[in-house]
PDB file of C-alpha atoms in Angstrom:
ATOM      1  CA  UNK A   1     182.538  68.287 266.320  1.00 64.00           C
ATOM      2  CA  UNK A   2     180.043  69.265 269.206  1.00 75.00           C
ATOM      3  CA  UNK A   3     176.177  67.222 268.674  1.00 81.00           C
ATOM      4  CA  UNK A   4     174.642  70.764 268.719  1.00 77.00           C
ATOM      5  CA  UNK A   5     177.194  71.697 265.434  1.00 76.00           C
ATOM      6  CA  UNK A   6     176.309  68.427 264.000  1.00 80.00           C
ATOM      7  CA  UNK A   7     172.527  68.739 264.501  1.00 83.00           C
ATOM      8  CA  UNK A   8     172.504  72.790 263.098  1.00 81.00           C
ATOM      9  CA  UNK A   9     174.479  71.441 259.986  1.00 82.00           C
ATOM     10  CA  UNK A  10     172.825  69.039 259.170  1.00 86.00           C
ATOM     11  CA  UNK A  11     169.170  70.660 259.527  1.00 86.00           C
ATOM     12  CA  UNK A  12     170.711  74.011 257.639  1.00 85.00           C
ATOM     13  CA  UNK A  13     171.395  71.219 254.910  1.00 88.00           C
ATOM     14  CA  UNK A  14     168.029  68.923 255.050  1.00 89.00           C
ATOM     15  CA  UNK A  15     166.071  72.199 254.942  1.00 88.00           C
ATOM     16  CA  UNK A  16     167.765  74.029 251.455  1.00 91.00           C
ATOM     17  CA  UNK A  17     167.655  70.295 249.869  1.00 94.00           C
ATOM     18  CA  UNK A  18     164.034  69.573 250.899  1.00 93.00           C
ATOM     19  CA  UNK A  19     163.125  74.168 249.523  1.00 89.00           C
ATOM     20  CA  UNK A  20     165.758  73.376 246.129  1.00 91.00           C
ATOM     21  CA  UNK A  21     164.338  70.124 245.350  1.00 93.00           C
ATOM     22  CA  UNK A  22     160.545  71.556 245.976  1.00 91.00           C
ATOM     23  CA  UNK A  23     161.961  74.759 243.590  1.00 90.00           C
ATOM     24  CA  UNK A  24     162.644  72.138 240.880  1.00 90.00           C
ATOM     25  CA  UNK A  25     159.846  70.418 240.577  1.00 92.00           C
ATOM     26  CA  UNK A  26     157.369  73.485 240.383  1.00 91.00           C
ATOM     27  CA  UNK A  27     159.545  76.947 239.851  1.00 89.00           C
ATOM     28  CA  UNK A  28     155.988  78.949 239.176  1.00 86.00           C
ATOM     29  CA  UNK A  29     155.848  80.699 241.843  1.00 82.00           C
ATOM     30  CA  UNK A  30     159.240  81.343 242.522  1.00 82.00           C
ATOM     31  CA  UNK A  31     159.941  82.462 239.353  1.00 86.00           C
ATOM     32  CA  UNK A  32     156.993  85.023 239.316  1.00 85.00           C
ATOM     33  CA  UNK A  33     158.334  86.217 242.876  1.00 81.00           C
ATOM     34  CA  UNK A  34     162.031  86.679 241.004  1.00 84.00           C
ATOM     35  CA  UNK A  35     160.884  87.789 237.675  1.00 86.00           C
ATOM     36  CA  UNK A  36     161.452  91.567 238.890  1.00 84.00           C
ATOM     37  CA  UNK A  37     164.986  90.949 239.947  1.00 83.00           C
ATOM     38  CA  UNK A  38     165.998  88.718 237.487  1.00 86.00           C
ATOM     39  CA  UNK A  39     164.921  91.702 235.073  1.00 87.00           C
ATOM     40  CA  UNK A  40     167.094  94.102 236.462  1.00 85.00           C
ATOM     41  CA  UNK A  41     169.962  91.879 236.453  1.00 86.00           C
ATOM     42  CA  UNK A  42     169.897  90.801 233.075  1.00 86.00           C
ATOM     43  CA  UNK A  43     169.251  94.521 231.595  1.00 88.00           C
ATOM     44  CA  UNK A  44     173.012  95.160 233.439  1.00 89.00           C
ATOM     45  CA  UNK A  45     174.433  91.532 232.880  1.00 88.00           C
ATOM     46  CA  UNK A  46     173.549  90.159 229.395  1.00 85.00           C
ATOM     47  CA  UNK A  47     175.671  86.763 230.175  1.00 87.00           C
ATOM     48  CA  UNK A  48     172.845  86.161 232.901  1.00 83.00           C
ATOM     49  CA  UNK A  49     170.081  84.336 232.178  1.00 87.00           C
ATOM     50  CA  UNK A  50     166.588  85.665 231.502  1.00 88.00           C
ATOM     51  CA  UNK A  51     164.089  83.633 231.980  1.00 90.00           C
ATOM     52  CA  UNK A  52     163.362  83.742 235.960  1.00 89.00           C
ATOM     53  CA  UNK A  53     162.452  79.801 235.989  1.00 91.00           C
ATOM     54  CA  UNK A  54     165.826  78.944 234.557  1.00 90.00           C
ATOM     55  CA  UNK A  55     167.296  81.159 237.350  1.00 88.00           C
ATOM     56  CA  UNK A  56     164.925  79.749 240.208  1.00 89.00           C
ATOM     57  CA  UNK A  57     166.290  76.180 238.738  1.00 92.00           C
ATOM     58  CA  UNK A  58     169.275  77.097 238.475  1.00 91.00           C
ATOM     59  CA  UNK A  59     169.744  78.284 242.140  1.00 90.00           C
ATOM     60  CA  UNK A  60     167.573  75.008 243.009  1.00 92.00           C
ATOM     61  CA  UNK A  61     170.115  73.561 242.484  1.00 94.00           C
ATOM     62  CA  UNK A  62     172.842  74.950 243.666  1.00 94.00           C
ATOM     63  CA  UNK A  63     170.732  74.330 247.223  1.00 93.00           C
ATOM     64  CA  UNK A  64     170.732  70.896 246.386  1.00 95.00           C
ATOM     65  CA  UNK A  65     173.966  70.238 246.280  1.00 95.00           C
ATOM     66  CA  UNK A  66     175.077  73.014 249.003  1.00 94.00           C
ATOM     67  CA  UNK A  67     172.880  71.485 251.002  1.00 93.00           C
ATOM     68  CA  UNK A  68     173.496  68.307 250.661  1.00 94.00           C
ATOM     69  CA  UNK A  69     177.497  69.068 251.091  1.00 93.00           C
ATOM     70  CA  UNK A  70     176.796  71.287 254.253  1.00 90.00           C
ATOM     71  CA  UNK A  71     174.171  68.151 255.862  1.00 90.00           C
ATOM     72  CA  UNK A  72     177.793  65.925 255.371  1.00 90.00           C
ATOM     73  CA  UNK A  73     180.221  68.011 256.191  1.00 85.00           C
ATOM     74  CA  UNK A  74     181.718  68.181 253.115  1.00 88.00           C
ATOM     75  CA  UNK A  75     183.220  71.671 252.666  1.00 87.00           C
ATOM     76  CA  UNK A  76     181.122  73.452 255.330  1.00 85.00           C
ATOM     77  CA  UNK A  77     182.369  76.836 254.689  1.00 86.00           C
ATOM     78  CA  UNK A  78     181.978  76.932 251.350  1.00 90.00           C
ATOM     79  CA  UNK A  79     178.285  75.268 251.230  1.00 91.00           C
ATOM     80  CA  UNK A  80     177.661  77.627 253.600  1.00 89.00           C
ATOM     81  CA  UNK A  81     178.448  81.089 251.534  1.00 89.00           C
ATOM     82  CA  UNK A  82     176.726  79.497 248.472  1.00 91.00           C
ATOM     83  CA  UNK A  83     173.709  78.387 250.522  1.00 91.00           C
ATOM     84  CA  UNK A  84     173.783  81.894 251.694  1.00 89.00           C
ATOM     85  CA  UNK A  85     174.599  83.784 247.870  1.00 87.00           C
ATOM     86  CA  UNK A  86     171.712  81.628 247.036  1.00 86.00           C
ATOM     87  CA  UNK A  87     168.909  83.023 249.202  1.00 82.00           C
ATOM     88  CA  UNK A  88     168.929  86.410 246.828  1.00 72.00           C
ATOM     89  CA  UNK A  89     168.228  84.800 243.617  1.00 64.00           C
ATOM     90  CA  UNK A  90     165.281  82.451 245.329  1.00 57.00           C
ATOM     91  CA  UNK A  91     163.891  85.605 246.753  1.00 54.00           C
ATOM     92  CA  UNK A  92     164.338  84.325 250.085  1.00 56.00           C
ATOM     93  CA  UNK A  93     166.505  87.417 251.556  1.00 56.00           C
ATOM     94  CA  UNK A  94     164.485  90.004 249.632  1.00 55.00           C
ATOM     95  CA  UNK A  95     160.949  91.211 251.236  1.00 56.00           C
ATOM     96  CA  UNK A  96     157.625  90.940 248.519  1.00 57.00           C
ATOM     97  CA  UNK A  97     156.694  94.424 248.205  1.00 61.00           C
ATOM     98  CA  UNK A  98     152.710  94.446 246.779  1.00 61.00           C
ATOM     99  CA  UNK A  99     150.122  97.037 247.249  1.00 64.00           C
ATOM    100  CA  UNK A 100     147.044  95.440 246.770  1.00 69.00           C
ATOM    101  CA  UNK A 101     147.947  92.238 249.208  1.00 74.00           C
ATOM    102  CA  UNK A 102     145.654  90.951 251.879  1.00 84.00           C
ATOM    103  CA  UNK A 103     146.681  91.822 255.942  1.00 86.00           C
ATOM    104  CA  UNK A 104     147.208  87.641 256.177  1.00 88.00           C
ATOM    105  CA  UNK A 105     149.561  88.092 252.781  1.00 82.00           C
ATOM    106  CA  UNK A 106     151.623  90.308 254.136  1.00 82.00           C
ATOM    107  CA  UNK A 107     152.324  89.305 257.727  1.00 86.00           C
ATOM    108  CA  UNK A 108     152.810  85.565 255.998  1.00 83.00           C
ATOM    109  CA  UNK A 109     155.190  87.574 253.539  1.00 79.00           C
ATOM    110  CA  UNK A 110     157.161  89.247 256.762  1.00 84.00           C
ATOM    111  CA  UNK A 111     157.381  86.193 258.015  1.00 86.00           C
ATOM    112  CA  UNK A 112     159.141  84.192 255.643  1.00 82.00           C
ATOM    113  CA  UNK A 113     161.083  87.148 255.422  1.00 83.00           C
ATOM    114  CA  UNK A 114     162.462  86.757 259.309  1.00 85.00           C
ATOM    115  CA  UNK A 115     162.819  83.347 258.714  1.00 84.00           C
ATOM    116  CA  UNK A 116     164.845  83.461 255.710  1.00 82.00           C
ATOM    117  CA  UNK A 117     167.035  86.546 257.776  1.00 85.00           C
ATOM    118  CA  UNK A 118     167.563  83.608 260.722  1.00 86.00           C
ATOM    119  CA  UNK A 119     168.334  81.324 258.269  1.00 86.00           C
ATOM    120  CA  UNK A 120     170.978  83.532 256.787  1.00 86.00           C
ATOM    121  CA  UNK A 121     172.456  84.771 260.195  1.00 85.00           C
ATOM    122  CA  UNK A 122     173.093  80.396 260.553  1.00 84.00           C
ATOM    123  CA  UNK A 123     174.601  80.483 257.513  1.00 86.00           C
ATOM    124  CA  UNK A 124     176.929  82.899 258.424  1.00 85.00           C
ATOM    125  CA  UNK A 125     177.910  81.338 261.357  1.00 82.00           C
ATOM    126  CA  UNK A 126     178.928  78.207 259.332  1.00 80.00           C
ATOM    127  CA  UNK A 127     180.651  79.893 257.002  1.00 80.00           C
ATOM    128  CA  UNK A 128     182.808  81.748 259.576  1.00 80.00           C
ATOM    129  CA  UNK A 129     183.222  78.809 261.970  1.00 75.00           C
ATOM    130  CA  UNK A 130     186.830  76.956 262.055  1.00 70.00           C
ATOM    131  CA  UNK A 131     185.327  74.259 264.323  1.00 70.00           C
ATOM    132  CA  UNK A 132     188.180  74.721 266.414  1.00 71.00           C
ATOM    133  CA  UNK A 133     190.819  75.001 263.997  1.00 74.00           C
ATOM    134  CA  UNK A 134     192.880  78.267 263.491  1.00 77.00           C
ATOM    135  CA  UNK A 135     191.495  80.212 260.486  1.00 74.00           C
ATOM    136  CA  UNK A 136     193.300  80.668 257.382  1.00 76.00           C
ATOM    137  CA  UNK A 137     194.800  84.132 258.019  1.00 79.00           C
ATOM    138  CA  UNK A 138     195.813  83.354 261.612  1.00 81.00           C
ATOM    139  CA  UNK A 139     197.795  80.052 260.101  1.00 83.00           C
ATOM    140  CA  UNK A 140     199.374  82.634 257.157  1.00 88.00           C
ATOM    141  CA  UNK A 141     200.451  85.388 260.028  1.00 90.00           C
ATOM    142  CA  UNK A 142     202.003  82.091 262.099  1.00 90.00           C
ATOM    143  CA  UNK A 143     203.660  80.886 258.769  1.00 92.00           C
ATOM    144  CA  UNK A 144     204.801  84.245 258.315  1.00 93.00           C
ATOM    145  CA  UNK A 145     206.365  84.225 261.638  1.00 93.00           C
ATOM    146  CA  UNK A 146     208.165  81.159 261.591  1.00 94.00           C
ATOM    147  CA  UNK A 147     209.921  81.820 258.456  1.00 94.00           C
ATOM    148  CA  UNK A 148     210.658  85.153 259.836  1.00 94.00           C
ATOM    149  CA  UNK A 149     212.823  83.486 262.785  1.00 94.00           C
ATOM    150  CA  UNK A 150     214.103  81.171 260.340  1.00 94.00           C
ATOM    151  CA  UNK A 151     215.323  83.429 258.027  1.00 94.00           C
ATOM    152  CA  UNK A 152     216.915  85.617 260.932  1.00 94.00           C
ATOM    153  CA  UNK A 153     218.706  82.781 262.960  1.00 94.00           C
ATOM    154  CA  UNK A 154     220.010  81.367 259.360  1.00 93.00           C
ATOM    155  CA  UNK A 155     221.553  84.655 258.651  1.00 93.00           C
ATOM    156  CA  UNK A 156     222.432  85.064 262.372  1.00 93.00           C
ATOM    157  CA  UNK A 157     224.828  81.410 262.136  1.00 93.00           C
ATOM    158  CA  UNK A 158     225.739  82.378 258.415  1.00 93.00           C
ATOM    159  CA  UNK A 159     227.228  85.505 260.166  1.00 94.00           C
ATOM    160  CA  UNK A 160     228.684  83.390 263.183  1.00 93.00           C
ATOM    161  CA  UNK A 161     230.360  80.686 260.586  1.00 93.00           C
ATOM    162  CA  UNK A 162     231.647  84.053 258.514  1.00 94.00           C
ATOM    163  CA  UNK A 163     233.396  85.401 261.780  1.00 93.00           C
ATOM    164  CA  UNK A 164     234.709  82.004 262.490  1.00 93.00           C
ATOM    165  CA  UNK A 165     235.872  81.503 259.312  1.00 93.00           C
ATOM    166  CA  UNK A 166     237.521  85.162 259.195  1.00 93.00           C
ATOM    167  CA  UNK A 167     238.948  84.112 262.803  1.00 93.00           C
ATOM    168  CA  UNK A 168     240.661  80.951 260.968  1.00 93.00           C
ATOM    169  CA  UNK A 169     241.991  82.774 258.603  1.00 93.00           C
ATOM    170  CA  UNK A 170     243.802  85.269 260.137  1.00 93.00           C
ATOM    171  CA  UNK A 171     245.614  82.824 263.014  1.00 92.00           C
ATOM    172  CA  UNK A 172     246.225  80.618 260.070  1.00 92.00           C
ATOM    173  CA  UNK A 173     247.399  83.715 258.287  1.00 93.00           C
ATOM    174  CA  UNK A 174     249.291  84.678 261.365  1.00 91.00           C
ATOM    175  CA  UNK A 175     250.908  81.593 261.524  1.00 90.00           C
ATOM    176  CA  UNK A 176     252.264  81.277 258.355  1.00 89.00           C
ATOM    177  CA  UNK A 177     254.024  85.107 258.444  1.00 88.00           C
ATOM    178  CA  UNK A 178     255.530  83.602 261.730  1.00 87.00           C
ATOM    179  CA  UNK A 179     256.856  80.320 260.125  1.00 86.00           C
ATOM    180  CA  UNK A 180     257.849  82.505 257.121  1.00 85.00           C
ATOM    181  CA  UNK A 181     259.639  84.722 259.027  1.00 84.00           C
ATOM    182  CA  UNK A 182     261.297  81.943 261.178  1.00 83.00           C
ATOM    183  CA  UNK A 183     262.613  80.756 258.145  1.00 81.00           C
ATOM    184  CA  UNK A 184     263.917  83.561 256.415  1.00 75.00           C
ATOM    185  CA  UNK A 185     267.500  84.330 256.346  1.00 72.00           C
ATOM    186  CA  UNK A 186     268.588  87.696 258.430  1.00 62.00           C
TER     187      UNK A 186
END
């Protein structure tokens, strides 16, 4: 793994454990900023929670531990999508909409909104990098190959050994109509 692929990981990582541990110790004013969505949701889903806080800690810590398996490596394309899927519950990906906000409110609101967008477009990255390695699909086409050719040269010597054995046959078959006939009385 390349130093600048190390270094990205690992501050994607540090930087959703450091937001979902801050989230869990005070989900106020995330929950207020999610209380809209998590609303709308729950009217459609009744299995989801809905109480926004228990949402906010719920996806709190889902960073946590994301993030903490992304900053080691441990499953990075999987930390990554639910590092991503969890930037839409924490109201990260989603832009504030308010009417009666201040000028400073709303350019700090756009942005955190940019940020969180750059964030996401890293996360995306990680998800879809193979560091290297073939990806899953290309390995199943290659798999797919291979048995391919296997399958075809096994039935192409099955059909060689048949021929062969046919060949056999009829020189021993041969043969034995000649010794027969050698034999028989005329």
């Amino acid at each position: 793994m390349t130093p600048v692929r190390f270094a990205a990981r690992t501050l994607l990582g540090y930087t959703f454990v450091r937001g979902g541990y801050a989230a869990l110790r005070d989900p106020g004013e995330s929950a207020e900023a999610v209380r809209p969505l998590v609303e709308r949701v729950a009217n459609q889903f009744p299995s989801v929670p809905k109480d926004p806080t228990t949402v906010v800690r719920a996806t709190a810590a889902v960073q946590i531990l994301a993030g903490t398996a992304l900053a080691f490596g441990r499953a990075p394309r999987l930390s990554a999508l639910l590092l991503a899927g969890s930037l839409v519950p924490a109201g990260g990906i989603l832009p504030h909409k308010s009417a009666d906000a201040s000028p400073e409110t709303k350019a700090r609101q756009r942005a955190e909104f940019e940020k969180n967008l750059a964030v996401l477009g890293g996360l995306v990255l990680a998800a879809v990098d193979t560091q290297g390695r073939p990806s899953i699909s290309w390995r199943a086409r290659r798999a797919a190959k291979s048995a391919r050719k296997s399958t075809e040269y096994a039935a192409k010597s099955a059909r060689k050994s048949t021929e062969h054995a046919a060949k056999s046959a009829r020189k021993s078959t041969e043969h034995a109509a000649k010794l027969a006939r050698e034999k028989l009385p005329v």
